[in-house]
């Protein structure tokens, strides 16, 4: 099955010419394997981040684990070290002021890998958009670093991110294709194309199968297509315990679940 997904995604992602030279890993959520477990679904996927190599030239791999909330656990630190990272640092910015604080934002300057924890993608957008931290993340991406996220952290990497702050579900879209749940709680569209843009021209959905998000994904896709007059967007919908690693515009699927790709065709019709 991996080979089928691999070939399909190679074709679809050829259209993105602005991809950085590094690797982008999108994880669909769910519990990762135990540190050191080479048979776990997450092992080969997350290992791609470490295998991207030493970007800053200090002959060791440094990982920055990013979040907008304080972390009490060291699980990700233990996990990335088990994969070969020499140093793992938690970088937390709970407010826009903290995301603009060089003492926090500059912690990622010498990182080789950035990993976004799960949570609420609207918090990432509202607290980090236009900040020094976002700027430094984009610099690492431009320099060929490895960028990754799980759940909401993965969704934040999309060029068109669903980050409106509402508890949108498939039922909302199926009952009303123009549901107000597709609006941002602060006004305007829930789809934002002015944030990280690590995976250009795409919408990312996670927890896809487990939370029955087909309707939500199609609704978000249609909303983005209409709001931004873009009929060439690609939706990447990833289930739990599954992920994709994207490099040079090509990608491979890892894990136990499914990945679905949605794109408009010449036969697609928008019905009001």
Coordinates of C-alpha atoms in Angstrom, one line a residue:
X1 CA 0.0 0.0 0.0
X2 CA 2.8 2.4 0.7
X3 CA 4.1 2.2 -2.8
X4 CA 0.6 3.0 -4.2
X5 CA 0.3 6.1 -2.0
X6 CA 3.9 7.1 -2.8
X7 CA 3.3 7.1 -6.6
X8 CA 0.0 9.0 -6.3
X9 CA 1.4 11.7 -4.1
X10 CA 4.5 12.2 -6.3
X11 CA 2.2 13.2 -9.1
X12 CA 0.0 15.5 -7.0
X13 CA 2.8 17.4 -5.4
X14 CA 4.7 18.1 -8.6
X15 CA 2.7 21.3 -8.9
X16 CA 4.4 22.9 -5.8
X17 CA 7.6 24.5 -7.1
X18 CA 8.4 26.6 -4.0
X19 CA 9.1 23.7 -1.7
X20 CA 12.3 24.1 0.4
X21 CA 15.2 21.6 0.0
X22 CA 14.6 20.0 3.4
X23 CA 11.9 17.5 4.5
X24 CA 8.4 18.2 5.9
X25 CA 6.7 15.6 8.0
X26 CA 2.9 15.7 8.5
X27 CA 1.6 13.3 11.2
X28 CA -2.1 12.6 11.5
X29 CA -2.2 12.4 15.3
X30 CA -2.6 9.6 17.7
X31 CA -0.1 8.1 20.2
X32 CA 3.4 7.6 18.8
X33 CA 5.4 4.4 19.6
X34 CA 7.6 4.1 22.6
X35 CA 11.2 5.6 22.3
X36 CA 13.4 3.1 20.5
X37 CA 10.6 0.9 19.1
X38 CA 11.7 0.5 15.5
X39 CA 8.5 -1.4 14.6
X40 CA 6.2 1.5 15.7
X41 CA 4.3 3.5 13.0
X42 CA 6.1 6.7 14.0
X43 CA 9.7 5.4 13.9
X44 CA 10.5 5.6 10.2
X45 CA 8.4 8.7 9.8
X46 CA 10.0 10.8 12.5
X47 CA 13.4 9.3 11.6
X48 CA 13.2 11.2 8.3
X49 CA 13.5 14.4 10.4
X50 CA 16.8 13.3 11.9
X51 CA 18.1 11.9 8.6
X52 CA 17.6 15.3 7.0
X53 CA 21.0 16.0 8.6
X54 CA 23.0 18.7 10.2
X55 CA 21.8 22.1 8.8
X56 CA 23.7 24.5 11.0
X57 CA 27.1 22.8 10.7
X58 CA 27.8 22.0 14.3
X59 CA 28.0 18.3 13.6
X60 CA 25.1 17.3 15.8
X61 CA 21.3 17.3 15.3
X62 CA 19.3 19.7 17.4
X63 CA 15.5 19.5 17.6
X64 CA 13.2 22.3 18.8
X65 CA 9.8 21.1 20.0
X66 CA 7.4 24.1 19.6
X67 CA 4.1 24.7 21.3
X68 CA 1.9 27.6 22.5
X69 CA 1.4 26.1 26.0
X70 CA 3.7 25.0 28.8
X71 CA 4.9 21.4 28.6
X72 CA 5.3 19.4 31.8
X73 CA 6.5 16.2 30.1
X74 CA 9.8 15.2 28.4
X75 CA 8.3 12.6 26.1
X76 CA 9.2 14.2 22.8
X77 CA 12.7 15.0 24.1
X78 CA 13.2 11.3 25.0
X79 CA 11.7 10.2 21.7
X80 CA 13.8 12.4 19.4
X81 CA 17.0 11.5 21.3
X82 CA 16.2 7.8 20.8
X83 CA 16.1 8.6 17.0
X84 CA 19.6 10.1 17.2
X85 CA 19.1 13.8 18.1
X86 CA 21.9 15.2 20.3
X87 CA 19.9 17.9 21.9
X88 CA 16.1 18.6 22.2
X89 CA 14.7 21.9 23.5
X90 CA 11.2 22.8 24.3
X91 CA 10.3 26.3 22.9
X92 CA 7.0 27.7 24.3
X93 CA 5.4 31.0 23.3
X94 CA 2.0 31.4 24.9
X95 CA 1.5 35.0 23.7
X96 CA 2.4 37.3 20.8
X97 CA 4.8 39.1 23.1
X98 CA 6.6 35.9 23.9
X99 CA 6.6 34.9 20.2
X100 CA 8.3 38.3 19.5
X101 CA 10.8 37.9 22.4
X102 CA 14.3 37.2 20.9
X103 CA 15.1 35.2 24.1
X104 CA 12.4 32.7 23.0
X105 CA 12.2 33.1 19.2
X106 CA 16.0 32.9 18.7
X107 CA 16.2 29.5 20.4
X108 CA 15.4 27.9 17.1
X109 CA 18.1 29.6 15.2
X110 CA 20.6 26.8 15.6
X111 CA 18.0 24.0 15.3
X112 CA 18.1 21.4 12.5
X113 CA 14.6 20.2 13.2
X114 CA 11.4 21.9 14.3
X115 CA 8.4 19.9 15.6
X116 CA 5.0 21.4 16.3
X117 CA 3.0 19.8 19.1
X118 CA -0.8 19.2 18.8
X119 CA -3.4 21.4 20.3
X120 CA -5.4 24.1 18.5
X121 CA -4.2 25.5 15.2
X122 CA -6.0 28.8 15.8
X123 CA -3.8 29.4 18.8
X124 CA -0.7 28.9 16.7
X125 CA -2.1 31.3 14.1
X126 CA -3.4 34.0 16.4
X127 CA -0.3 34.0 18.7
X128 CA 2.5 33.5 16.2
X129 CA 1.4 35.1 12.9
X130 CA 3.7 38.0 11.9
X131 CA 6.1 37.4 14.8
X132 CA 9.8 36.9 15.1
X133 CA 9.2 33.3 15.9
X134 CA 7.3 32.8 12.6
X135 CA 10.1 34.6 10.8
X136 CA 12.8 32.3 12.3
X137 CA 10.7 29.2 11.4
X138 CA 10.5 30.3 7.8
X139 CA 14.3 30.9 7.7
X140 CA 15.0 27.4 8.9
X141 CA 12.6 26.1 6.2
X142 CA 14.3 28.2 3.5
X143 CA 17.7 26.9 4.6
X144 CA 16.6 23.3 4.1
X145 CA 15.8 22.3 7.7
X146 CA 13.3 19.6 8.7
X147 CA 9.8 20.9 9.7
X148 CA 7.1 18.7 11.3
X149 CA 4.0 18.6 13.3
X150 CA 1.3 16.4 14.6
X151 CA -2.5 17.0 14.7
X152 CA -3.1 20.8 15.0
X153 CA 0.6 21.3 14.6
X154 CA 0.6 19.6 11.3
X155 CA -2.5 21.5 10.1
X156 CA -0.7 24.8 10.9
X157 CA 1.9 24.0 8.3
X158 CA -0.5 24.3 5.4
X159 CA -0.5 27.1 2.9
X160 CA -4.2 27.4 3.5
X161 CA -4.7 26.5 7.1
X162 CA -8.1 25.8 8.7
X163 CA -7.6 27.9 11.9
X164 CA -10.8 29.7 12.6
X165 CA -11.1 28.8 16.2
X166 CA -14.4 27.0 15.9
X167 CA -15.3 23.4 16.7
X168 CA -16.2 22.6 13.1
X169 CA -17.4 19.1 12.3
X170 CA -18.5 17.2 9.2
X171 CA -22.1 17.4 10.4
X172 CA -22.0 21.2 10.3
X173 CA -21.0 21.2 6.6
X174 CA -23.4 18.4 5.6
X175 CA -26.3 20.2 7.1
X176 CA -25.3 23.6 5.6
X177 CA -22.5 24.0 3.1
X178 CA -22.4 27.7 3.9
X179 CA -22.3 27.1 7.7
X180 CA -21.1 30.0 9.8
X181 CA -18.8 27.4 11.5
X182 CA -16.6 27.9 8.5
X183 CA -16.0 31.5 9.5
X184 CA -13.3 32.7 11.9
X185 CA -14.4 33.6 15.4
X186 CA -12.7 36.9 14.9
X187 CA -14.4 37.6 11.6
X188 CA -13.7 36.7 8.0
X189 CA -12.8 33.2 6.6
X190 CA -11.6 30.4 8.8
X191 CA -9.1 29.6 6.1
X192 CA -5.9 31.5 6.4
X193 CA -3.2 31.8 3.7
X194 CA -0.9 34.3 5.5
X195 CA 0.8 32.1 8.0
X196 CA 3.7 29.6 7.8
X197 CA 3.0 28.3 4.3
X198 CA 5.4 25.3 4.8
X199 CA 3.3 23.1 2.5
X200 CA 2.2 25.5 -0.3
X201 CA -1.1 25.3 -2.1
X202 CA -2.5 22.8 0.3
X203 CA -5.0 22.2 3.1
X204 CA -4.0 19.7 5.8
X205 CA -6.5 17.7 7.8
X206 CA -5.6 15.3 10.6
X207 CA -7.4 12.7 12.7
X208 CA -9.2 12.2 9.4
X209 CA -10.8 8.7 9.6
X210 CA -11.2 8.5 13.4
X211 CA -13.1 11.7 13.7
X212 CA -15.1 11.3 10.4
X213 CA -13.7 14.5 8.9
X214 CA -14.5 13.9 5.2
X215 CA -17.3 16.4 5.2
X216 CA -15.2 18.9 7.2
X217 CA -12.3 18.5 4.7
X218 CA -14.5 19.0 1.6
X219 CA -16.2 22.0 3.3
X220 CA -12.9 23.6 4.1
X221 CA -11.6 22.9 0.6
X222 CA -14.6 24.5 -1.0
X223 CA -14.4 27.5 1.3
X224 CA -10.8 28.0 0.4
X225 CA -11.4 27.6 -3.3
X226 CA -14.2 30.2 -3.2
X227 CA -12.7 32.7 -0.8
X228 CA -9.3 32.8 -2.6
X229 CA -10.5 32.0 -6.1
X230 CA -8.2 28.9 -6.2
X231 CA -9.3 25.8 -8.0
X232 CA -5.8 24.2 -7.9
X233 CA -5.6 23.5 -4.2
X234 CA -4.8 20.1 -2.8
X235 CA -6.3 18.7 0.4
X236 CA -4.1 16.2 2.3
X237 CA -6.2 14.3 4.8
X238 CA -4.2 12.1 7.2
X239 CA -5.6 9.5 9.7
X240 CA -4.1 8.8 13.1
X241 CA -1.0 6.6 13.4
X242 CA -0.1 7.7 9.8
X243 CA 2.0 10.4 8.2
X244 CA 3.7 11.6 5.1
X245 CA 7.2 12.8 4.6
X246 CA 7.6 15.4 1.8
X247 CA 10.9 16.3 0.1
X248 CA 11.6 18.0 -3.2
X249 CA 7.9 18.1 -4.0
X250 CA 7.5 14.3 -3.6
X251 CA 6.1 12.4 -0.6
X252 CA 5.9 9.0 0.9
X253 CA 3.2 7.6 3.3
X254 CA 4.2 5.9 6.5
X255 CA 2.1 4.2 9.2
X256 CA -1.0 2.1 9.7
X257 CA -3.9 4.2 8.5
X258 CA -5.0 6.0 5.4
X259 CA -4.2 9.2 3.6
X260 CA -6.6 10.8 1.1
X261 CA -5.9 13.5 -1.4
X262 CA -8.7 15.8 -2.7
X263 CA -8.4 18.1 -5.7
X264 CA -11.0 19.8 -7.9
X265 CA -11.4 18.6 -11.5
X266 CA -13.0 20.1 -14.5
X267 CA -16.2 18.4 -13.5
X268 CA -16.3 20.0 -10.1
X269 CA -19.3 22.3 -9.6
X270 CA -19.9 24.8 -6.8
X271 CA -23.6 24.8 -5.9
X272 CA -25.0 27.6 -3.8

